[in-house]
Short mmCIF file of C-alpha atoms in Angstrom, two decimals:
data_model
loop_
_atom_site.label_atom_id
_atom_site.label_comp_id
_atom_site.label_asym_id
_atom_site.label_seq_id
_atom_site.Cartn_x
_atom_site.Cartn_y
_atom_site.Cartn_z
CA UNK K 1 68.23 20.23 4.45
CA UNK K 2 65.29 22.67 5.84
CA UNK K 3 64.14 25.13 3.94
CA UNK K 4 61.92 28.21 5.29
CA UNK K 5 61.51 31.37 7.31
CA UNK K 6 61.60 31.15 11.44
CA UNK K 7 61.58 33.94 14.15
CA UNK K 8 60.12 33.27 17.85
CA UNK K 9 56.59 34.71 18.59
CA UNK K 10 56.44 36.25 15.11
CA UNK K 11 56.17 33.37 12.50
CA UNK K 12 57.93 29.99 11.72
CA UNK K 13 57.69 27.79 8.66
CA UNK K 14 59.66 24.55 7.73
CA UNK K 15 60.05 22.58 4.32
CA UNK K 16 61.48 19.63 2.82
CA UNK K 17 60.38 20.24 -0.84
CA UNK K 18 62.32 17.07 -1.62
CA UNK K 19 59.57 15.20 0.04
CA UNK K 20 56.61 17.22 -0.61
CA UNK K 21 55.74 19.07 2.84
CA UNK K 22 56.14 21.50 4.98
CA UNK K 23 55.65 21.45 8.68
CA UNK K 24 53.99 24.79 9.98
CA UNK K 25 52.53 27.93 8.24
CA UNK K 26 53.27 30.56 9.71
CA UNK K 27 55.83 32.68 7.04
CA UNK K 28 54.80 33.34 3.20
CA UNK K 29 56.76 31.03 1.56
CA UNK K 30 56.20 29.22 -1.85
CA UNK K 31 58.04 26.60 -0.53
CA UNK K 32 54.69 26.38 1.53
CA UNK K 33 52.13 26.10 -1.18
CA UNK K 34 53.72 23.95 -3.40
CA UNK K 35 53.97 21.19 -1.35
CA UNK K 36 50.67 18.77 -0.99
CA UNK K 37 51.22 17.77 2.20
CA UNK K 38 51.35 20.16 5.31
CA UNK K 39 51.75 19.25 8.90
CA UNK K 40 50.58 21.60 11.80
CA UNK K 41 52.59 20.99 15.28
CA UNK K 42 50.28 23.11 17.15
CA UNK K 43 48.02 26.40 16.23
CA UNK K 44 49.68 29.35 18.06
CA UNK K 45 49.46 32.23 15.39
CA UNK K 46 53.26 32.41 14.74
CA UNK K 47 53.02 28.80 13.47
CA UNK K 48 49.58 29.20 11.08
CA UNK K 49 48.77 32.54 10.43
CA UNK K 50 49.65 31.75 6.67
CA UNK K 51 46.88 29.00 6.27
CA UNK K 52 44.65 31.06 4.20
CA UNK K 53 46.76 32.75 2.51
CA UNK K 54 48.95 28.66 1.36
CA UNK K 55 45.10 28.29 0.18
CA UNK K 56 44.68 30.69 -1.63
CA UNK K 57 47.93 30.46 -3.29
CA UNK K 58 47.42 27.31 -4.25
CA UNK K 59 44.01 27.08 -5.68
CA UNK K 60 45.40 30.55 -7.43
CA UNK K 61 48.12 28.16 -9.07
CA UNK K 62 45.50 25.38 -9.95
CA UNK K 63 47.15 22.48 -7.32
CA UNK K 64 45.20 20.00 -6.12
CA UNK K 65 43.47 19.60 -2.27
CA UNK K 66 45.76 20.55 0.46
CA UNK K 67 46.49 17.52 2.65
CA UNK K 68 46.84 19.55 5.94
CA UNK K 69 47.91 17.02 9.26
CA UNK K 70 46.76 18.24 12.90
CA UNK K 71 46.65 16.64 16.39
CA UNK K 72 43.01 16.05 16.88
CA UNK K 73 41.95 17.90 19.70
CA UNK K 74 42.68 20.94 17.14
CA UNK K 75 40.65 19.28 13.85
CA UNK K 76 37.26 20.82 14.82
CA UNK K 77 38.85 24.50 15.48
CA UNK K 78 41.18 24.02 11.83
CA UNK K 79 37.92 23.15 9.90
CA UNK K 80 35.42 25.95 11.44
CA UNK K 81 38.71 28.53 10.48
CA UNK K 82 38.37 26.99 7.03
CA UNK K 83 35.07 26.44 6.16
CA UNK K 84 34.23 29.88 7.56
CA UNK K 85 37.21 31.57 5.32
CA UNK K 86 35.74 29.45 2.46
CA UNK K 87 32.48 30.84 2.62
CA UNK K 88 34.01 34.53 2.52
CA UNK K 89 35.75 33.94 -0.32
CA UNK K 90 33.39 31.40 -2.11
CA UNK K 91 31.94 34.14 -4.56
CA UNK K 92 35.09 35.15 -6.17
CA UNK K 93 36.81 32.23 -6.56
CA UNK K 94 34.93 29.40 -5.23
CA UNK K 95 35.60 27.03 -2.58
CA UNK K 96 39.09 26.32 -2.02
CA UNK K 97 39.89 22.17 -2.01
CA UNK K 98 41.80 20.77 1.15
CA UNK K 99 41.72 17.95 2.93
CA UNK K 100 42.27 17.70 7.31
CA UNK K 101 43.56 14.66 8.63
CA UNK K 102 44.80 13.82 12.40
CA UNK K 103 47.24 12.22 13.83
CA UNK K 104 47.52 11.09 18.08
CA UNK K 105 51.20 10.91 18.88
CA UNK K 106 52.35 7.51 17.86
CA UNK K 107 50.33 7.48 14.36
CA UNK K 108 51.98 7.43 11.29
CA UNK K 109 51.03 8.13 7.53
CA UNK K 110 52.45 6.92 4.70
CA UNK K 111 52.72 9.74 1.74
CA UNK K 112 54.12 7.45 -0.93
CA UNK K 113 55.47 3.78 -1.10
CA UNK K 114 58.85 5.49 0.59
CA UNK K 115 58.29 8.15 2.63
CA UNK K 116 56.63 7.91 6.27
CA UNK K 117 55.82 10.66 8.50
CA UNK K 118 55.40 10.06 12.36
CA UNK K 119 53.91 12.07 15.15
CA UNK K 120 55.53 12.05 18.35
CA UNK K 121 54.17 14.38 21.70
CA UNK K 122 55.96 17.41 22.24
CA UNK K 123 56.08 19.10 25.86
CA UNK K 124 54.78 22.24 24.70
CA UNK K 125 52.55 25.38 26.66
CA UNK K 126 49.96 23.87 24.52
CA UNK K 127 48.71 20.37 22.34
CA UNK K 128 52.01 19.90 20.24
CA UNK K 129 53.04 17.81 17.73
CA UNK K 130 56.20 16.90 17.12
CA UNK K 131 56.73 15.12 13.14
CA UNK K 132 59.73 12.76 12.41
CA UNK K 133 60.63 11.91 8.57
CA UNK K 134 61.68 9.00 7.42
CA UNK K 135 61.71 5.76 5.25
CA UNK K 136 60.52 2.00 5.95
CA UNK K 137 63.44 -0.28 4.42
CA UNK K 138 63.54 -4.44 4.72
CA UNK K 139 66.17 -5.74 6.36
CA UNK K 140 67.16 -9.27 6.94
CA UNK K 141 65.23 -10.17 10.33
CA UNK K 142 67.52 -10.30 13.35
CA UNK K 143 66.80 -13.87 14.51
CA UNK K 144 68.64 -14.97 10.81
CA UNK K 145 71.53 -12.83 11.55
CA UNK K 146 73.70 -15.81 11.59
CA UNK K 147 72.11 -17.97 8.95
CA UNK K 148 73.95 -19.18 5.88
CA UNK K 149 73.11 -17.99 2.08
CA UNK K 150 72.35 -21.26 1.54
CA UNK K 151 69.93 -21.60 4.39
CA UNK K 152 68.13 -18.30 3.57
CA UNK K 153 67.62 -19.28 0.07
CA UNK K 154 66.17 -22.48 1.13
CA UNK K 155 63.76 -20.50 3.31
CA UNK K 156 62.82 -18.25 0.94
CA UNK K 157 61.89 -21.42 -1.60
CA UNK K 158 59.91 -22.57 1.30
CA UNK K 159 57.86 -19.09 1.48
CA UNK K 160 59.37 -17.46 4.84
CA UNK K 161 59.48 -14.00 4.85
CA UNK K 162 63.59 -13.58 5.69
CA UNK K 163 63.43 -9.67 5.71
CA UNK K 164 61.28 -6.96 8.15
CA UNK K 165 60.41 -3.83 7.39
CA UNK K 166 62.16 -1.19 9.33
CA UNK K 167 61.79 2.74 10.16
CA UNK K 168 64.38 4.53 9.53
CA UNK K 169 64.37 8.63 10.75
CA UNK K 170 66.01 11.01 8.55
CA UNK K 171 64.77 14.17 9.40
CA UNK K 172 62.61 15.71 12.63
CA UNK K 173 61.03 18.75 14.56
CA UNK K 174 59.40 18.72 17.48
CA UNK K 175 57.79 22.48 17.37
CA UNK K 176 57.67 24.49 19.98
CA UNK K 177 59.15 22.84 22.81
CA UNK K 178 60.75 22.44 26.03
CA UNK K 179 63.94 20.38 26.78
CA UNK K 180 61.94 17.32 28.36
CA UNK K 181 60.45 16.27 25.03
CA UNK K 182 64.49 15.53 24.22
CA UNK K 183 65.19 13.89 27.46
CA UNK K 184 61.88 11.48 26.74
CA UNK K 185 62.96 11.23 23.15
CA UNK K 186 66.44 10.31 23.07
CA UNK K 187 66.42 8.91 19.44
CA UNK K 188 65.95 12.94 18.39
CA UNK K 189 69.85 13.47 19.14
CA UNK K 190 70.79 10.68 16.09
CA UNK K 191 68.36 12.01 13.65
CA UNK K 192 70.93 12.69 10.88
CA UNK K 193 68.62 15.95 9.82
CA UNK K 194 67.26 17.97 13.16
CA UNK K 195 65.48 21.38 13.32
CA UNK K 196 65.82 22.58 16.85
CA UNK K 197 63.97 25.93 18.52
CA UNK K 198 66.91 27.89 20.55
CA UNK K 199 63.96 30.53 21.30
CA UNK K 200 66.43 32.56 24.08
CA UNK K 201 70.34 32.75 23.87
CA UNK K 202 70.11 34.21 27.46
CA UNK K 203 67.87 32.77 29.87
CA UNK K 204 69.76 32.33 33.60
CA UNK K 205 67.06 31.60 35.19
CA UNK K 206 65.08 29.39 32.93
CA UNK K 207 62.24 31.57 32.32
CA UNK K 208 61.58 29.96 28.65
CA UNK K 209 60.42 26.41 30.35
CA UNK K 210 57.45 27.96 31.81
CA UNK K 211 56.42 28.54 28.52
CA UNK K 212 57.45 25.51 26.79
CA UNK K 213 60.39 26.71 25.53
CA UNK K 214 64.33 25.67 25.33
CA UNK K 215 66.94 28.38 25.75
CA UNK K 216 70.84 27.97 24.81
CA UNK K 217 71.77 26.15 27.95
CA UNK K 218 69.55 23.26 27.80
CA UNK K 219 70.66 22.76 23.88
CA UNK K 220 74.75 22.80 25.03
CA UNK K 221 74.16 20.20 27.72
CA UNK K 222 72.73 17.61 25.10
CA UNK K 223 74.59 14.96 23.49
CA UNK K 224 74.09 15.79 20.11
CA UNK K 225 75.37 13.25 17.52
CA UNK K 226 73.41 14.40 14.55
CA UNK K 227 74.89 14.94 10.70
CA UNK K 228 72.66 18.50 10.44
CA UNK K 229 70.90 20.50 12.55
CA UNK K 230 69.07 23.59 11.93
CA UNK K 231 68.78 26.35 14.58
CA UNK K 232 65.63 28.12 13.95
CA UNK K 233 63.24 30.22 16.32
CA UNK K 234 65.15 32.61 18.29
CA UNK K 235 63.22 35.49 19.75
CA UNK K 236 63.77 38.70 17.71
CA UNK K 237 65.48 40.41 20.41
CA UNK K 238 68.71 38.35 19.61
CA UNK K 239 70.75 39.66 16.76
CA UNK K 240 72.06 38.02 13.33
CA UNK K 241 75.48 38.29 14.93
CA UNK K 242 74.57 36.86 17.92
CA UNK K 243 73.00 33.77 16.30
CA UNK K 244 76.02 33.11 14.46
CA UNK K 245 78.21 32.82 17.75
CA UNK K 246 76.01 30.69 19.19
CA UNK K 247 76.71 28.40 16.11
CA UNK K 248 79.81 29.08 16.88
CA UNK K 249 80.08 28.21 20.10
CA UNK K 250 77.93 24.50 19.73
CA UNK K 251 80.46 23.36 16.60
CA UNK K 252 83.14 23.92 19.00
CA UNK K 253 81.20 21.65 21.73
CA UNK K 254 79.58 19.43 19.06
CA UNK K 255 82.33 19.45 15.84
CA UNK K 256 80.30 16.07 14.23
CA UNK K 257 77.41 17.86 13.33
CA UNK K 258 76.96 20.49 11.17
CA UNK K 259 75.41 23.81 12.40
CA UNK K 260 72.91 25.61 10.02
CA UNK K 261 70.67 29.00 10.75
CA UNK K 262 67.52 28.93 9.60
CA UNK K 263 66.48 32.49 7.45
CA UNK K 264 64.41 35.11 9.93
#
């Protein structure tokens, strides 16, 4: 399940400590400094205000080079931020280690012999990210569906590759977003482990789109079929109580999937 801290427009941070990352810095969270590998969806300050401070923390704690992800029209801004922060702080406890990679939507990185992370675009106000999970598995290849055991063990002694390594999603968040990035991505309502922004409860007239944002209507007529999904990001001027309606109110439309509220 995620882990970590979200509130609209004041900070938002995800984690899977299970798998060694966290997607967004924007709460203080050891959840966020622990893990080696950190993805950044897109660099308004609610979503990586906490950069320097996961640095510190970590260097603080003796871990290794932070493996920090970005789209790359933002790499040049995230390493002048950096490099200027380490030469502040250079004198009192030297440079702190990280590492910035990119990834376009569409490129992929492979953390360990398992786990896979994918970019995907999100339809945000600005560049946006969005990060699926997952794990590449071998299956038997399609076109030997209907082969014998007998016939795939003969082409196996022959040296044909009878299995194909497949993707398989298992968790995703597509940042800040609005409700095309869905509609273009229909895949995101099977995920069996989805983090979803509901950044207004009450928007009648749709105001939240012009900013790249979804509000409670445009999540209710989805067709969610997901195990787990994590509401996360409403706007502060919603209440706890009111949250936990709305949860309410989508395991009544949606009783499949389990309903979870991220912490404010």
């Amino acid at each position: 399940m995620w882990k970590g801290l979200s509130m609209g427009g004041k900070n938002t941070t995800l984690a899977l400590p299970e798998k060694n990352l966290c997607i967004d810095c924007g709460s203080q969270i050891p959840e966020l400094w622990k893990a080696d590998n950190l993805f950044i969806t897109h660099t308004h300050a609610d979503h990586m205000s906490c950069i320097l401070w996961g640095l510190h923390m970590r260097n603080a704690n003796k871990l290794g080079p932070w493996n920090i992800w970005c789209h790359p029209y933002e790499e040049v801004k995230l390493k002048a931020l950096l490099s200027a922060f380490n030469d502040i702080v250079d004198k009192g406890y030297g440079r702190l280690p990280y590492r910035i990679e990119t990834l376009y939507p569409g490129e992929k990185v492979m953390l360990n012999k398992q786990t896979e992370v994918r970019a995907f675009l999100s339809i945000h106000s600005t560049i946006c990210n969005g990060y699926v999970v997952g794990e590449t598995r071998k299956k038997l290849r399609l076109d030997l569906k209907d082969v014998t055991i007998k016939e795939l063990i003969g082409l196996k002694v022959k040296g044909v590759e009878v299995t194909e390594e497949i993707f398989v999603p298992l968790d995703a968040y597509c940042g800040d977003t609005s409700p095309k990035t869905y509609w273009d991505n229909p895949w995101l309502w099977e995920v069996p482990n989805l983090a979803i922004e509901i950044t207004s409860l009450d928007d009648p007239d749709d105001r939240m789109h012009d900013y790249g944002h979804c509000n409670l209507k445009d999540i209710m007529s989805m067709p969610w079929n997901n195990k787990d999904i994590t509401i996360m990001h409403v706007s502060g001027k919603f209440k706890d109580e009111e949250i936990t309606t709305t949860r309410n109110q989508l395991t009544m439309l949606f009783p499949k999937t389990n309903w979870h509220i991220l912490e404010r």
